[in-house]
CSV table of C-alpha atoms in Angstrom, one decimal:
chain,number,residue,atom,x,y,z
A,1,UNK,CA,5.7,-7.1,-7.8
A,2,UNK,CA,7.4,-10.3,-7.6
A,3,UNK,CA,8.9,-12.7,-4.5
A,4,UNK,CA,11.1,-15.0,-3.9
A,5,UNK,CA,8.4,-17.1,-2.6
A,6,UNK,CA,8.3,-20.8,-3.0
A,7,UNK,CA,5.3,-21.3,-1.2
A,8,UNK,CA,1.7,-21.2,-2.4
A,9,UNK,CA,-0.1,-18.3,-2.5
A,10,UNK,CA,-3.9,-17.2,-2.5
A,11,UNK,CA,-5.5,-14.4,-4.0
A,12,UNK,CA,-8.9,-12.4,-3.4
A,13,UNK,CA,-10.9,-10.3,-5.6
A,14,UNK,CA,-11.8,-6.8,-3.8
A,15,UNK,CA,-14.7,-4.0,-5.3
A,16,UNK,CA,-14.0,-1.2,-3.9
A,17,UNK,CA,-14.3,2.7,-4.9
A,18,UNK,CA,-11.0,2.8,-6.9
A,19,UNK,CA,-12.0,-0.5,-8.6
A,20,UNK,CA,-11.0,-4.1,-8.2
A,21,UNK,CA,-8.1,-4.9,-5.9
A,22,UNK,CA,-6.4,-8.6,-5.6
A,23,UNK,CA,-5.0,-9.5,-2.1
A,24,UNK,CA,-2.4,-12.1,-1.8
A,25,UNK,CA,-1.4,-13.8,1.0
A,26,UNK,CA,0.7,-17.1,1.8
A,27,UNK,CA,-1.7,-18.5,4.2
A,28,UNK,CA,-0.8,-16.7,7.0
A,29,UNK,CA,-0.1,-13.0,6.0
A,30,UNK,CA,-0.5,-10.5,3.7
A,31,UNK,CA,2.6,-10.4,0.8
A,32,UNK,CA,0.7,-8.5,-1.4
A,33,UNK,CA,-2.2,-6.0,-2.6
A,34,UNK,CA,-2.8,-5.8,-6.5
A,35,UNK,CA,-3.9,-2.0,-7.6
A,36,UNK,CA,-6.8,-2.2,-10.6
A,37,UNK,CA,-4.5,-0.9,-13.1
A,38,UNK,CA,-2.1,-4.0,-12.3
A,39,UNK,CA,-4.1,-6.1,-14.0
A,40,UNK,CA,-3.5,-9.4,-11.6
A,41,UNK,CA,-6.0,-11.9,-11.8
A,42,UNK,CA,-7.3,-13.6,-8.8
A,43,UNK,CA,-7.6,-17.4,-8.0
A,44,UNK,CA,-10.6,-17.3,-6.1
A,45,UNK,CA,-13.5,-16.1,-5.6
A,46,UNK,CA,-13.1,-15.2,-2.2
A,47,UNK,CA,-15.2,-17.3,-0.8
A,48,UNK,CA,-12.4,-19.7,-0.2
A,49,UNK,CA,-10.0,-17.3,0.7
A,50,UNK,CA,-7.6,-17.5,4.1
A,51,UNK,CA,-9.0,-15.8,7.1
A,52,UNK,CA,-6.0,-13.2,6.6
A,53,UNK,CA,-7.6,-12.2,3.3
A,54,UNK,CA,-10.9,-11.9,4.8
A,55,UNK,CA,-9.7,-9.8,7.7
A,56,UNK,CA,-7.8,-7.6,5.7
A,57,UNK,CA,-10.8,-7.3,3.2
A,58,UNK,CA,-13.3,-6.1,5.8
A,59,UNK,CA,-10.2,-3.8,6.9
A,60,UNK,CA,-10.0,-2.4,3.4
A,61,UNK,CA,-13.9,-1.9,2.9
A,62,UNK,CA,-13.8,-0.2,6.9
A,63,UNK,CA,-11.0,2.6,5.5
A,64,UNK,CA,-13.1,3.3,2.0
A,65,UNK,CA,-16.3,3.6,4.2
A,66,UNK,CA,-14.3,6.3,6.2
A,67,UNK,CA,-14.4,4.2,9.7
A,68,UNK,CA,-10.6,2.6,9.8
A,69,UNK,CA,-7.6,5.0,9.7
A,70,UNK,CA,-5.2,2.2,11.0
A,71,UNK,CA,-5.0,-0.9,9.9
A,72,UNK,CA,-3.8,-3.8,12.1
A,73,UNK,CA,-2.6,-6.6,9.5
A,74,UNK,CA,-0.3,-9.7,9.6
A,75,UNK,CA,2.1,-9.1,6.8
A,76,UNK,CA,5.6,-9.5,5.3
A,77,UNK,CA,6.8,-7.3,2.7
A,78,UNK,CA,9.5,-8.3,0.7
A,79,UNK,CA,12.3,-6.2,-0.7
A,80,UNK,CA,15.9,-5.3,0.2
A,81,UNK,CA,16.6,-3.7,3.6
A,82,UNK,CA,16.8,0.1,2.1
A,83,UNK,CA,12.7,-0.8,0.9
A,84,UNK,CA,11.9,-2.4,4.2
A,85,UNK,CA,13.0,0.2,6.0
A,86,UNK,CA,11.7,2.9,3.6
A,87,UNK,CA,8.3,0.8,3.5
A,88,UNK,CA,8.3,0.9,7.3
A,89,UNK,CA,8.9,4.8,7.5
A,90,UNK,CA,5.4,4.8,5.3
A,91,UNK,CA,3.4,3.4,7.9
A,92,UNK,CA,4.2,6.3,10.7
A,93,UNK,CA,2.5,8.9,8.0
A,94,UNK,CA,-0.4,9.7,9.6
A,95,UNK,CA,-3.9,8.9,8.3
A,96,UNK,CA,-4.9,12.0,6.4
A,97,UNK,CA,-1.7,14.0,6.3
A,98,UNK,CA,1.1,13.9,3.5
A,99,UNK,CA,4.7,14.5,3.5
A,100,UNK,CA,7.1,14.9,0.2
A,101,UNK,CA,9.5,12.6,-1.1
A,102,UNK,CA,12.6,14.5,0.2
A,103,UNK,CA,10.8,14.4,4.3
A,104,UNK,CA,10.9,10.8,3.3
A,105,UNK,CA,14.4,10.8,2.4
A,106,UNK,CA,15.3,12.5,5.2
A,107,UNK,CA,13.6,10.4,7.8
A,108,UNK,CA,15.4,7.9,6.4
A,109,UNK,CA,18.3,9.4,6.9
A,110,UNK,CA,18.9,10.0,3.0
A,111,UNK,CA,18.9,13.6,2.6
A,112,UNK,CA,20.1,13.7,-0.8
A,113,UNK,CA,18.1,10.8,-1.8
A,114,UNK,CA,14.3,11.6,-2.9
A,115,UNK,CA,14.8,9.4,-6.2
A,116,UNK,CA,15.7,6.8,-4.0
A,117,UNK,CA,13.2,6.4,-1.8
A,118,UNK,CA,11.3,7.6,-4.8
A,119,UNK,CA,12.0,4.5,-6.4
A,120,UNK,CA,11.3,2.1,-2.9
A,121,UNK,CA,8.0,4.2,-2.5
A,122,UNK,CA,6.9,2.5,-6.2
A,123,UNK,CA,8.1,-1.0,-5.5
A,124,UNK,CA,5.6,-1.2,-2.2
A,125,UNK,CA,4.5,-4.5,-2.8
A,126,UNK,CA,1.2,-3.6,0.0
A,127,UNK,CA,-0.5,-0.1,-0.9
A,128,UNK,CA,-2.9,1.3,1.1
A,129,UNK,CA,-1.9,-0.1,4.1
A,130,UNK,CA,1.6,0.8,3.7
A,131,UNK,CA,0.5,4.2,1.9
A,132,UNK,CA,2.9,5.2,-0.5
A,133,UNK,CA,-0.5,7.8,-2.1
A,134,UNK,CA,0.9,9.5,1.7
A,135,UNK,CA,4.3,10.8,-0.1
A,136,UNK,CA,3.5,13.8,-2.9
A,137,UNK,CA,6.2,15.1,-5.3
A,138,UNK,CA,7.7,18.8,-3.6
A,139,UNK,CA,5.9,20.5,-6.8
A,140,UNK,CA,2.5,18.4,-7.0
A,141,UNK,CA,1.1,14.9,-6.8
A,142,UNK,CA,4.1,12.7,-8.1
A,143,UNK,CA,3.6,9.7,-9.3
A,144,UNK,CA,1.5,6.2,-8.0
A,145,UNK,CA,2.2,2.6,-9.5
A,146,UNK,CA,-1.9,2.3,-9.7
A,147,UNK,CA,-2.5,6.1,-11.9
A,148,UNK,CA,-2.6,9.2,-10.4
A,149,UNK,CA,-6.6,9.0,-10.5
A,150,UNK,CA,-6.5,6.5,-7.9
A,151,UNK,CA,-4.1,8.2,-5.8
A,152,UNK,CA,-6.2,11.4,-5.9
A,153,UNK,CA,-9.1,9.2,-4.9
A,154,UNK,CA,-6.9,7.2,-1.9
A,155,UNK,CA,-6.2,10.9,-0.9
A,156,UNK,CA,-9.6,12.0,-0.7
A,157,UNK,CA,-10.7,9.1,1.2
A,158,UNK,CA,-8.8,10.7,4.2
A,159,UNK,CA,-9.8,14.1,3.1
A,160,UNK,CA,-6.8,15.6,1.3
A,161,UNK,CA,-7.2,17.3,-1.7
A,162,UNK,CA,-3.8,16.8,-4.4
């Protein structure tokens, strides 16, 4: 993931089931969650983190403890306007329920365009909360930027078996 940021940015370490997550933020909103196999290190302990981080932390551990299906975070995503609006088409997937790449393309209105959106799907600079593990291949899982174990996992959280 990278921005086009020239403002600070803070980062907080997060245990959870699918292992250690880094949240970034800019002070005010959430730019950015870091997937265990992504391998970003985090510049504090938490402790001293922004109360966006904090929020969206106890957020996070809500949805792996099976009580948050929603989440209801301050953030900015950045990307070209085909992500954005791809990203934004993400966050009506229901908790729990999947589509494929092509319903995505389509709702996009890119019929012909699964690799596309494919593509956008993998640059999603906020997993989880915009959940990308909510968009399987037409022929099995597909793929996730964080391993296909943790999107199996992600899945299973809401109770769907891939």
């Amino acid at each position: 993931m990278s921005t086009s940021r020239s403002t600070a940015t803070a980062t907080m370490p997060l245990d959870t089931p699918i292992g250690r997550l880094v949240l970034e933020s800019d002070g005010d909103v959430l730019i950015g969650i870091w997937l265990p196999t992504q391998h970003r290190p985090a510049s504090g302990t938490g402790a001293d983190a922004p109360p966006v981080l904090k929020d969206v932390a106890t957020q996070l551990e809500e949805y792996f403890a099976r009580e948050r299906t929603e989440f209801d975070v301050p953030m900015e995503l950045d990307g070209t306007a085909f992500q954005k609006e791809v990203w934004a088409e993400l966050t009506r997937i229901p908790y729990g329920q999947t589509i494929s790449y092509g319903e995505l393309a389509r709702r996009v209105g890119r019929p012909k365009g699964p690799r596309a959106v494919g593509q956008a799907n993998g640059r999603n600079p906020i997993p989880i909360i915009v959940p990308c593990h909510r968009v399987l291949a037409s022929n099995g899982i597909g793929g996730y930027g964080g391993g296909l174990a943790c999107k199996r996992a992600l899945l299973a959280v809401e109770g769907v078996r891939a």
